[in-house]
PDB file of C-alpha atoms in Angstrom:
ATOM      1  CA  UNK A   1       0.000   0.000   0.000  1.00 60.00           C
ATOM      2  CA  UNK A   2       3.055   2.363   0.742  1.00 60.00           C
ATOM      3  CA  UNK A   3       4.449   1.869  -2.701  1.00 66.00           C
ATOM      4  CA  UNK A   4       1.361   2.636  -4.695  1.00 65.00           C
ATOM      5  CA  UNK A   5       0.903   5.963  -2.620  1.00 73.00           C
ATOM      6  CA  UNK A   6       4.137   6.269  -3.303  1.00 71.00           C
ATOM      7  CA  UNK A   7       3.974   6.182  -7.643  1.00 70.00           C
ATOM      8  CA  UNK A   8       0.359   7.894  -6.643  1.00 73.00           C
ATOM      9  CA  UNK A   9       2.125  10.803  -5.491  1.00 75.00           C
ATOM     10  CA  UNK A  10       5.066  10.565  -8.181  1.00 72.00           C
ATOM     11  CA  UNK A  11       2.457  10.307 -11.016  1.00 72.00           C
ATOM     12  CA  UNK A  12       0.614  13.864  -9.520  1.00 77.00           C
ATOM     13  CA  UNK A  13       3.855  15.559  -9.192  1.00 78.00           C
ATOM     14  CA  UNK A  14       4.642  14.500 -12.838  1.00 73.00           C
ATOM     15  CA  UNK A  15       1.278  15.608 -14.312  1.00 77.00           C
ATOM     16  CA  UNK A  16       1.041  18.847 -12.774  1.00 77.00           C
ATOM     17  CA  UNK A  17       4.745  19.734 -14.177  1.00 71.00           C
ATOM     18  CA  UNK A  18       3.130  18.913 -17.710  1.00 70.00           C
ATOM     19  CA  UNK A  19       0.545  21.058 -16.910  1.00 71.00           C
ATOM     20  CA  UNK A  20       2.649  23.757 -15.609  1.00 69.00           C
ATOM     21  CA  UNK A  21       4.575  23.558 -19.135  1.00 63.00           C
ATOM     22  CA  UNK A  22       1.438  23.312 -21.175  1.00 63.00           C
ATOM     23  CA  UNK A  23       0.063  26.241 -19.850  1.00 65.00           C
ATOM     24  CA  UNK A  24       2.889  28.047 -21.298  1.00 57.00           C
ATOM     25  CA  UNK A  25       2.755  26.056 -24.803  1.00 56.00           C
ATOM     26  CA  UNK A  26       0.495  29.107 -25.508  1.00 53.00           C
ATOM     27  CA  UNK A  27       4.039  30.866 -26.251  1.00 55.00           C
ATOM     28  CA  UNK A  28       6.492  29.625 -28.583  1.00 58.00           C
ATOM     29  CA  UNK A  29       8.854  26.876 -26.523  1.00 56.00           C
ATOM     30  CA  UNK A  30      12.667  26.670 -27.978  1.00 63.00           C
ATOM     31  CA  UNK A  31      13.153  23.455 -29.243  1.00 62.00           C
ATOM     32  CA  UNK A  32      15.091  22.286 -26.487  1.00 65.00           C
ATOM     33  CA  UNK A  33      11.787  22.838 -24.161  1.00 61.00           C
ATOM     34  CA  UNK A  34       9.611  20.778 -26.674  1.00 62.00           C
ATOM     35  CA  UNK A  35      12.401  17.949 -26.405  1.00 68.00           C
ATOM     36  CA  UNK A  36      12.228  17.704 -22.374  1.00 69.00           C
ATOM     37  CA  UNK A  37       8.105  18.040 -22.296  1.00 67.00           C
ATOM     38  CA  UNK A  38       8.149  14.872 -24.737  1.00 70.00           C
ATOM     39  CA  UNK A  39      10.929  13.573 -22.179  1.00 75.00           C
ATOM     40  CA  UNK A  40       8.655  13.643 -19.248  1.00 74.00           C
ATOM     41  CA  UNK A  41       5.582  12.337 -21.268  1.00 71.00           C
ATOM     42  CA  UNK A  42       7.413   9.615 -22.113  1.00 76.00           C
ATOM     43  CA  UNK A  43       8.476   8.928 -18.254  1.00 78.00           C
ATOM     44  CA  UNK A  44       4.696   9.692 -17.036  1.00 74.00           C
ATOM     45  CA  UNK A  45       4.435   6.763 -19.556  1.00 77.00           C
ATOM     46  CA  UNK A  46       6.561   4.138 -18.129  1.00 79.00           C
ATOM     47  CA  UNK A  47       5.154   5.440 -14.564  1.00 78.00           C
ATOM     48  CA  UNK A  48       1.693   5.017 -15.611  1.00 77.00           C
ATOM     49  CA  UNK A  49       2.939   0.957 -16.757  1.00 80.00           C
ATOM     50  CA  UNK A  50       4.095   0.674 -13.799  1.00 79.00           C
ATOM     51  CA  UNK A  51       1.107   1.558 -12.024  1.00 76.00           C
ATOM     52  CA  UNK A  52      -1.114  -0.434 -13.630  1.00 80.00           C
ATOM     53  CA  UNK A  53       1.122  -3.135 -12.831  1.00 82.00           C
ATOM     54  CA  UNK A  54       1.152  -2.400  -9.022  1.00 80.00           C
ATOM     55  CA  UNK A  55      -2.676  -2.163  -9.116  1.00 83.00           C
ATOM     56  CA  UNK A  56      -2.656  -5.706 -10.851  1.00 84.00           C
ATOM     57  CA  UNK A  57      -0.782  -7.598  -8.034  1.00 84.00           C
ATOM     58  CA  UNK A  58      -2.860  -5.887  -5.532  1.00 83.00           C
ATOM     59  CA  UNK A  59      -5.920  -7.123  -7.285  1.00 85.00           C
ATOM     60  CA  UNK A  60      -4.559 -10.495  -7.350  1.00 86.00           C
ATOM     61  CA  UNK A  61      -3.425  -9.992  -3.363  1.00 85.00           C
ATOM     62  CA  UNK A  62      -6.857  -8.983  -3.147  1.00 87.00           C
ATOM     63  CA  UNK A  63      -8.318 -12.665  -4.375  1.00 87.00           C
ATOM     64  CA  UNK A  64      -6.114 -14.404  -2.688  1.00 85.00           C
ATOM     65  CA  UNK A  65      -6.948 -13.009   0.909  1.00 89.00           C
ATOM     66  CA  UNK A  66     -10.634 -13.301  -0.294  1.00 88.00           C
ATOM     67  CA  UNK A  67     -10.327 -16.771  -0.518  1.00 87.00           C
ATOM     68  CA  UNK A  68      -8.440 -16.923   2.258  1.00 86.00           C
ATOM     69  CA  UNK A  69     -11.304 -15.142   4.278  1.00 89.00           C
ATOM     70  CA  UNK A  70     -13.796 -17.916   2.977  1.00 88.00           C
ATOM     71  CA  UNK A  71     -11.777 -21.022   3.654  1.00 87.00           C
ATOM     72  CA  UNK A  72     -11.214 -19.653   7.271  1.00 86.00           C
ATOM     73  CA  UNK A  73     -14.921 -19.058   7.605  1.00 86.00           C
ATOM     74  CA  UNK A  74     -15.992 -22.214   6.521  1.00 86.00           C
ATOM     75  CA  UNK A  75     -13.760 -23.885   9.143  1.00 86.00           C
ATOM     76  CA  UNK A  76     -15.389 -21.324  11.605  1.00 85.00           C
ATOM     77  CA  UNK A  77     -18.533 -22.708  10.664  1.00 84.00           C
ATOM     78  CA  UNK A  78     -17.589 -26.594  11.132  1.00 82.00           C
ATOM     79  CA  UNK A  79     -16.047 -25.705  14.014  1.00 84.00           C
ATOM     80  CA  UNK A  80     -19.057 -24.105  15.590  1.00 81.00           C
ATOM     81  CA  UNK A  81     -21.113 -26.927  14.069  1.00 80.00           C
ATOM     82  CA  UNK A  82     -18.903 -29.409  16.003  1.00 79.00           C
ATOM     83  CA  UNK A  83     -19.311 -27.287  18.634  1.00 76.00           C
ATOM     84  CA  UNK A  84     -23.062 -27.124  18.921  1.00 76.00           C
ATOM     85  CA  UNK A  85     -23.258 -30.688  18.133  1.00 74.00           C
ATOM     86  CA  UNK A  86     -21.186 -32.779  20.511  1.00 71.00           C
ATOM     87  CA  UNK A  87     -22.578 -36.148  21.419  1.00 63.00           C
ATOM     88  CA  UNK A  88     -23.582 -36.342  25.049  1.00 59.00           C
ATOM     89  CA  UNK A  89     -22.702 -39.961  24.427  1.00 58.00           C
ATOM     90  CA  UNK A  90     -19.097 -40.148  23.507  1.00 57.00           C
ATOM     91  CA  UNK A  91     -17.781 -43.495  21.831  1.00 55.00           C
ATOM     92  CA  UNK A  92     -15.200 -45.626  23.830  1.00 53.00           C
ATOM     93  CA  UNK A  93     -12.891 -48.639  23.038  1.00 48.00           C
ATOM     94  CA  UNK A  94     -12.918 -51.865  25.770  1.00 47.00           C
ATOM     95  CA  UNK A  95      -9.873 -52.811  26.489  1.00 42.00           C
ATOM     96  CA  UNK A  96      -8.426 -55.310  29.552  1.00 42.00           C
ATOM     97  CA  UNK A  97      -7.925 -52.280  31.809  1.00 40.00           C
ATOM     98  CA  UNK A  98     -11.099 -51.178  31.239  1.00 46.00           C
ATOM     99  CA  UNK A  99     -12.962 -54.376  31.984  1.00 44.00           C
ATOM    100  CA  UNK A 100     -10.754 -54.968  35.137  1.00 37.00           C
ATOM    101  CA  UNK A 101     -12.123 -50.921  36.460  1.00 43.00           C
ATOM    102  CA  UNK A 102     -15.279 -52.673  36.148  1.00 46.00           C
ATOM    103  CA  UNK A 103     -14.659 -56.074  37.830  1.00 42.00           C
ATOM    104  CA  UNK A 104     -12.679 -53.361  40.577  1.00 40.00           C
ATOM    105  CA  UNK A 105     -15.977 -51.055  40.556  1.00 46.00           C
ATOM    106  CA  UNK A 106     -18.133 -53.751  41.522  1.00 49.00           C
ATOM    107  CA  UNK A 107     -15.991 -55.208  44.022  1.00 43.00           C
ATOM    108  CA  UNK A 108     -15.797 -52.476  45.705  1.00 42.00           C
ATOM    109  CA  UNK A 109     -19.730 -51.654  45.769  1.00 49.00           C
ATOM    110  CA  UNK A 110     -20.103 -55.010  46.455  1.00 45.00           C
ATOM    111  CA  UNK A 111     -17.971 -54.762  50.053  1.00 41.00           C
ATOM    112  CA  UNK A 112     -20.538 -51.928  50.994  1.00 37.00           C
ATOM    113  CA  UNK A 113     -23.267 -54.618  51.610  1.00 44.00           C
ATOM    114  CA  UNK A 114     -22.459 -57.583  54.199  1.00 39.00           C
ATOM    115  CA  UNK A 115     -21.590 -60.483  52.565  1.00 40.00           C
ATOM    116  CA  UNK A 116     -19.191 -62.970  53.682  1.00 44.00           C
ATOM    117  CA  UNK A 117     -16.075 -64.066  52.015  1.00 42.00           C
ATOM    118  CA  UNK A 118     -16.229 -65.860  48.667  1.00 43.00           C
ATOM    119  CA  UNK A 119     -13.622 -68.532  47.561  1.00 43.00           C
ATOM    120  CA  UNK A 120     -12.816 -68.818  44.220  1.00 42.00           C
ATOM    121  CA  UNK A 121     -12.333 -66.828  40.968  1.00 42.00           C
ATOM    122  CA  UNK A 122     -14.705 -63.788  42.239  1.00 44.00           C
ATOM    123  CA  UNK A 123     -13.623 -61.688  40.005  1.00 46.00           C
ATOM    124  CA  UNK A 124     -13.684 -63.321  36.850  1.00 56.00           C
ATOM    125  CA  UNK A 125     -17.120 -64.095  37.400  1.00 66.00           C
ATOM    126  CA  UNK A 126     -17.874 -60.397  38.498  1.00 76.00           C
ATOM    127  CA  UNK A 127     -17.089 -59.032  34.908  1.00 84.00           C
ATOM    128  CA  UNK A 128     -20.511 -58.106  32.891  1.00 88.00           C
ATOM    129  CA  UNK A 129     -20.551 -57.291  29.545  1.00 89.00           C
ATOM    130  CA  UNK A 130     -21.866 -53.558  28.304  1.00 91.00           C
ATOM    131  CA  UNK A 131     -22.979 -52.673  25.209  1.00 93.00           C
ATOM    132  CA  UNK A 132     -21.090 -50.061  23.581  1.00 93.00           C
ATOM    133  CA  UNK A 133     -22.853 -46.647  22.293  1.00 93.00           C
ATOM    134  CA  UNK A 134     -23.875 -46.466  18.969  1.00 94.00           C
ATOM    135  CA  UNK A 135     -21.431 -43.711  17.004  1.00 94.00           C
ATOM    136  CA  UNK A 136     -23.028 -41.022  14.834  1.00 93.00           C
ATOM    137  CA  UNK A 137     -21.670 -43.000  11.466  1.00 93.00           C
ATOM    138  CA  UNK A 138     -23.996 -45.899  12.582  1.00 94.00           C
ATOM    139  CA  UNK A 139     -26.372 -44.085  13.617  1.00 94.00           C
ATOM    140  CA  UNK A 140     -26.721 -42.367   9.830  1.00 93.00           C
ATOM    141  CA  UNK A 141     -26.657 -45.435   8.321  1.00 94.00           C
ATOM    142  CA  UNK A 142     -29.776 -46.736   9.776  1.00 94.00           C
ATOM    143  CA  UNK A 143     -32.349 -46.640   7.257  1.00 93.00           C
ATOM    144  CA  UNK A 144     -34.463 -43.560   7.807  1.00 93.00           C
ATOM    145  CA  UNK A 145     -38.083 -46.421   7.758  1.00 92.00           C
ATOM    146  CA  UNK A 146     -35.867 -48.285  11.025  1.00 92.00           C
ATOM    147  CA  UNK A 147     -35.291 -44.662  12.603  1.00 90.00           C
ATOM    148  CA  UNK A 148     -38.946 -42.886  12.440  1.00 89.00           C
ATOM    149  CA  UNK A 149     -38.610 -40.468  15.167  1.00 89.00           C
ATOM    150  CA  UNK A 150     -35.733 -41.794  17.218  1.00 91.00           C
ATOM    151  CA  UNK A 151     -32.779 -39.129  17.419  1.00 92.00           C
ATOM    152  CA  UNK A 152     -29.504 -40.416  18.195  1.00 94.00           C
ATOM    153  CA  UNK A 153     -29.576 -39.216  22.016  1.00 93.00           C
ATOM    154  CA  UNK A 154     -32.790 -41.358  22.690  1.00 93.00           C
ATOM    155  CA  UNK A 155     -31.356 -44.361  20.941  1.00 94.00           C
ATOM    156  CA  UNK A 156     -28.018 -43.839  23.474  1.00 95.00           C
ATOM    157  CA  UNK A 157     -29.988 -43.333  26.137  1.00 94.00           C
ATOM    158  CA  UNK A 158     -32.015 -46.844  25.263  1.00 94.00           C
ATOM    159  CA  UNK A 159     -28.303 -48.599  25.334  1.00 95.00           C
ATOM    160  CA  UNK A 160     -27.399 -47.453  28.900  1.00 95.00           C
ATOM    161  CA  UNK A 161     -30.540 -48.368  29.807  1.00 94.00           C
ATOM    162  CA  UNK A 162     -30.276 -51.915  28.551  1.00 95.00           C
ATOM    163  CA  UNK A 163     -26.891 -51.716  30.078  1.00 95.00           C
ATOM    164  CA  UNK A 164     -28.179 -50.461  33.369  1.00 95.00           C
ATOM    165  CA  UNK A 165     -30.661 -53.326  33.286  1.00 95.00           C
ATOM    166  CA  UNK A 166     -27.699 -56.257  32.109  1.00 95.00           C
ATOM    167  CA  UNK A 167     -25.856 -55.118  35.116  1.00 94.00           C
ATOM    168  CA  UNK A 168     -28.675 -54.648  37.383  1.00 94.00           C
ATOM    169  CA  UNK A 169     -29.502 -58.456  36.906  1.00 94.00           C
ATOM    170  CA  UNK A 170     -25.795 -60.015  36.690  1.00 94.00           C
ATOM    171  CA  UNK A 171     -25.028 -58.417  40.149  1.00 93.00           C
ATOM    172  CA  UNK A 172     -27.995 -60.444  41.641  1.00 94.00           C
ATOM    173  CA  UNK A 173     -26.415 -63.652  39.373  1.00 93.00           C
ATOM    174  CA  UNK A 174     -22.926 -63.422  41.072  1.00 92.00           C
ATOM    175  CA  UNK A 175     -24.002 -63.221  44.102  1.00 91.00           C
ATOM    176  CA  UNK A 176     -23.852 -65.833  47.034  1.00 90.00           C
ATOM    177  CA  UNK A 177     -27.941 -66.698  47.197  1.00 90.00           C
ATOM    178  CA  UNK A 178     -27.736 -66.433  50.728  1.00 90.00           C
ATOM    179  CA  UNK A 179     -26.828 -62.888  50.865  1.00 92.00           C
ATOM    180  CA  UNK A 180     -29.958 -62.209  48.706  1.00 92.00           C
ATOM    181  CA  UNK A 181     -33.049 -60.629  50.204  1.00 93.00           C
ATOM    182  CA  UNK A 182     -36.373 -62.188  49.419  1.00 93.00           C
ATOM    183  CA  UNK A 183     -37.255 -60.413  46.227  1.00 94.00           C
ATOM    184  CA  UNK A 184     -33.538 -60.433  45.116  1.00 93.00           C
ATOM    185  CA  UNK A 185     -33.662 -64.195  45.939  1.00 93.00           C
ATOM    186  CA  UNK A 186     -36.795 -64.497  43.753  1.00 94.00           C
ATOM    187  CA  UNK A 187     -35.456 -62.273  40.984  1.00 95.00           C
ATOM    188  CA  UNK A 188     -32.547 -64.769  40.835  1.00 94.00           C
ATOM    189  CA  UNK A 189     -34.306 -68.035  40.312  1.00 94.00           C
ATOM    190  CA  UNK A 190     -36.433 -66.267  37.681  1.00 94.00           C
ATOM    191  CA  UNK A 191     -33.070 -65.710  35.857  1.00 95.00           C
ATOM    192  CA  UNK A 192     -32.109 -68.817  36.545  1.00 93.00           C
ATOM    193  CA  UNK A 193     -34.770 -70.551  34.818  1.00 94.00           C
ATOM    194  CA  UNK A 194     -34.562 -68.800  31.733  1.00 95.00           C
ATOM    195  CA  UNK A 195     -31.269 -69.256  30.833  1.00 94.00           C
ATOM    196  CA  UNK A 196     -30.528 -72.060  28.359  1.00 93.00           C
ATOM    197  CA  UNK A 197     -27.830 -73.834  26.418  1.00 92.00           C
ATOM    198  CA  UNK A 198     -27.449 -71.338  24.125  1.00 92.00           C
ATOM    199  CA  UNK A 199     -27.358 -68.594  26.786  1.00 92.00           C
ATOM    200  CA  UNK A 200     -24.161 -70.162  28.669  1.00 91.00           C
ATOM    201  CA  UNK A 201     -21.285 -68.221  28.942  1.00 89.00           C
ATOM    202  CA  UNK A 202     -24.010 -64.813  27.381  1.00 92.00           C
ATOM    203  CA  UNK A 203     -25.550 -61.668  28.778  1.00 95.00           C
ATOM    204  CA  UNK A 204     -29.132 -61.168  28.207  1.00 95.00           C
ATOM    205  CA  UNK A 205     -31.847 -59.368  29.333  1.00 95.00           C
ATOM    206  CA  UNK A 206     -36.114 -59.938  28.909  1.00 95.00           C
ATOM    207  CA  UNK A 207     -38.591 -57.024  28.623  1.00 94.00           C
ATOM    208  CA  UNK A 208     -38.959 -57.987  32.101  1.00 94.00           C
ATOM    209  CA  UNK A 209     -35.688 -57.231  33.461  1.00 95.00           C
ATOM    210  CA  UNK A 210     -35.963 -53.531  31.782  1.00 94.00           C
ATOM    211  CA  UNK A 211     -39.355 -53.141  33.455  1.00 93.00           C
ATOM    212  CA  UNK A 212     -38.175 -54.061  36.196  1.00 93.00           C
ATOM    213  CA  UNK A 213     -34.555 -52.041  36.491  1.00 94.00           C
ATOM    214  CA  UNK A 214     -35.047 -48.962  34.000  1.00 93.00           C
ATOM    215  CA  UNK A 215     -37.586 -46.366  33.937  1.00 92.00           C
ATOM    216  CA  UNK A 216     -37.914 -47.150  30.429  1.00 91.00           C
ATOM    217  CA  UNK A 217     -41.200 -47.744  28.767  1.00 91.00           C
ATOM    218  CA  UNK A 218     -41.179 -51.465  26.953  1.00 91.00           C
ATOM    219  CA  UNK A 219     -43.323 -50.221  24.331  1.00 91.00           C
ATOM    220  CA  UNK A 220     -43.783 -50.011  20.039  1.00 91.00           C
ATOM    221  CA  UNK A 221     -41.098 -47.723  19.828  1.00 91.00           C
ATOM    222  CA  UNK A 222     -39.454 -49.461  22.461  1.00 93.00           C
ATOM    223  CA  UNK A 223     -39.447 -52.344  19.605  1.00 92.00           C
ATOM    224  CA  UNK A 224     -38.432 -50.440  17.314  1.00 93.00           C
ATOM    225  CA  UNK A 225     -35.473 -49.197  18.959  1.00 94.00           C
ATOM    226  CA  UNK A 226     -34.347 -53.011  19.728  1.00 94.00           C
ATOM    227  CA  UNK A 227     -34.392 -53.072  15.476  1.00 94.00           C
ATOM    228  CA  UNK A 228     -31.791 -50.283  15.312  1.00 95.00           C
ATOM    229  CA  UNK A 229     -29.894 -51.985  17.838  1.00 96.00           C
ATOM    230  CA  UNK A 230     -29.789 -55.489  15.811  1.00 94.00           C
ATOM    231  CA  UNK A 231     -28.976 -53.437  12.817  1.00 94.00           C
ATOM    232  CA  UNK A 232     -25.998 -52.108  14.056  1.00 94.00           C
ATOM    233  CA  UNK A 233     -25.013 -55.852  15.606  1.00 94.00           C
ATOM    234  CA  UNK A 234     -25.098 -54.818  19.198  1.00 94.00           C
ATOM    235  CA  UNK A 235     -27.247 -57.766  20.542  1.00 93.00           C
ATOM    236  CA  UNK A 236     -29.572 -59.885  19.105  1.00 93.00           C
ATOM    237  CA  UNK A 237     -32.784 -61.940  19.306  1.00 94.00           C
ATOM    238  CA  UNK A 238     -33.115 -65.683  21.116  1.00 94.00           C
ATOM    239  CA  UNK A 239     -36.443 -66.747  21.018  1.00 92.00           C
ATOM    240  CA  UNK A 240     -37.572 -70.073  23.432  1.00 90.00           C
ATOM    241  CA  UNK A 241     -40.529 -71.062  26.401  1.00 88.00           C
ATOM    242  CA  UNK A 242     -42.233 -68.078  25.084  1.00 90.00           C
ATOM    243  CA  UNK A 243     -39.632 -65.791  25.985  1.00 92.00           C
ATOM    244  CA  UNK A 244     -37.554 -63.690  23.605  1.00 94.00           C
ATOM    245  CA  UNK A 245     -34.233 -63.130  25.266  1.00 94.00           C
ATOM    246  CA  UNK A 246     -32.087 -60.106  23.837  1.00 95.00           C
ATOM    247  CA  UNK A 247     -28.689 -61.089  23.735  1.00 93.00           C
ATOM    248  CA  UNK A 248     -25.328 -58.805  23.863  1.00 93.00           C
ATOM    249  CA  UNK A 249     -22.749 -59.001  20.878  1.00 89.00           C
TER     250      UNK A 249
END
């Protein structure tokens, strides 16, 4: 910007010394006079070039900044999109040390009631398997028929319910039956009887067990929800003694 104010001010100075010496062109100029005003035209020439030239590469400055200026608010907006959009339900990897927090976690809840000393693997049998949330990819490629109404924070909210309700009903399972209460001790032979062959060595839950541990309502949409969930392979359906058993994958 300095350099074109610069010629700017050069080019002014120039013109107003050709007017200064056109003004007198009225009077007859020696020839030595006529030789230096076509002297300085030809230098308010080459001045003029090189303006034009300056205003060129600040033109092309100018579209290059502009472009700039979109590309930086276009990541603005993504990053205000990302922003506004965070899922409350954030996606997590299992790994060993994860699963042994767990077995740890429920340990340690467990030594808050009175229950006397275990022999054996406790802790191996302590370990309960939890679905993992469904990530925003898998939630898009649900088919919009399977979806109807169901955002992505409701169908999230469905899988730590069914994992509230899986761990809910394995505590009661690992436990010595003698520490159980009456309706825990009930609870237990009703889980007792409806596992199967196929269910050894599974989790599963019946509409039941979320009834009975969730405040979720076991309902058409509540059905419709358990689709989703088989489409994106996080349990699946065992039907048997007029039960239908939803199994973790």
């Amino acid at each position: 910007m300095k350099e074109l104010e610069d010629i700017s001010q050069h080019l002014h100075d120039r013109i107003s010394s050709l007017r200064r010496v056109l003004d007198l062109s009225v009077a007859e100029l020696p020839q030595n006079k006529i030789k230096k005003l076509g002297q300085e035209l030809h230098v308010l020439g080459e001045l003029l070039e090189e303006f034009e030239k300056c205003v060129d590469q600040q033109k092309e400055q100018l579209g290059h900044l502009k472009e700039l200026e979109a590309s930086f608010q276009s990541n603005l907006e993504e990053v205000q999109h990302m922003r506004d959009n965070i899922p409350s339900h954030m996606p997590r990897k299992k790994s060993p040390a994860n699963e042994i927090e767990a077995v740890v976690s429920q340990k340690a809840e467990a030594d808050t009631q009175v229950v006397p000393p275990q022999h054996g693997k406790k802790t191996n049998k302590s370990y309960v398997r939890e679905m993992d949330i469904i990530t925003m990819p898998e939630f898009e490629s649900i088919p919009q028929y399977m979806k109807g109404r169901v955002s992505y924070d409701l169908l999230n909210a469905a899988v730590q319910s069914i994992n509230t309700a899986v761990a809910a009903k394995y505590k009661i399972v690992h436990q010595s039956v003698k520490t159980l209460n009456s309706h825990s001790r009930k609870l237990y032979q009703r889980f007792k009887e409806q596992e199967t062959k196929d269910t050894k060595g599974q989790f599963f839950v019946v509409e039941d067990d979320i009834r009975e541990f969730t405040q979720m309502k076991v309902d058409k949409r509540f059905q419709g929800i358990l689709n989703m969930l088989r489409h994106c392979q996080r349990l699946r359906e065992l039907r048997g003694g007029g039960l239908t058993r939803y199994m973790l994958l």
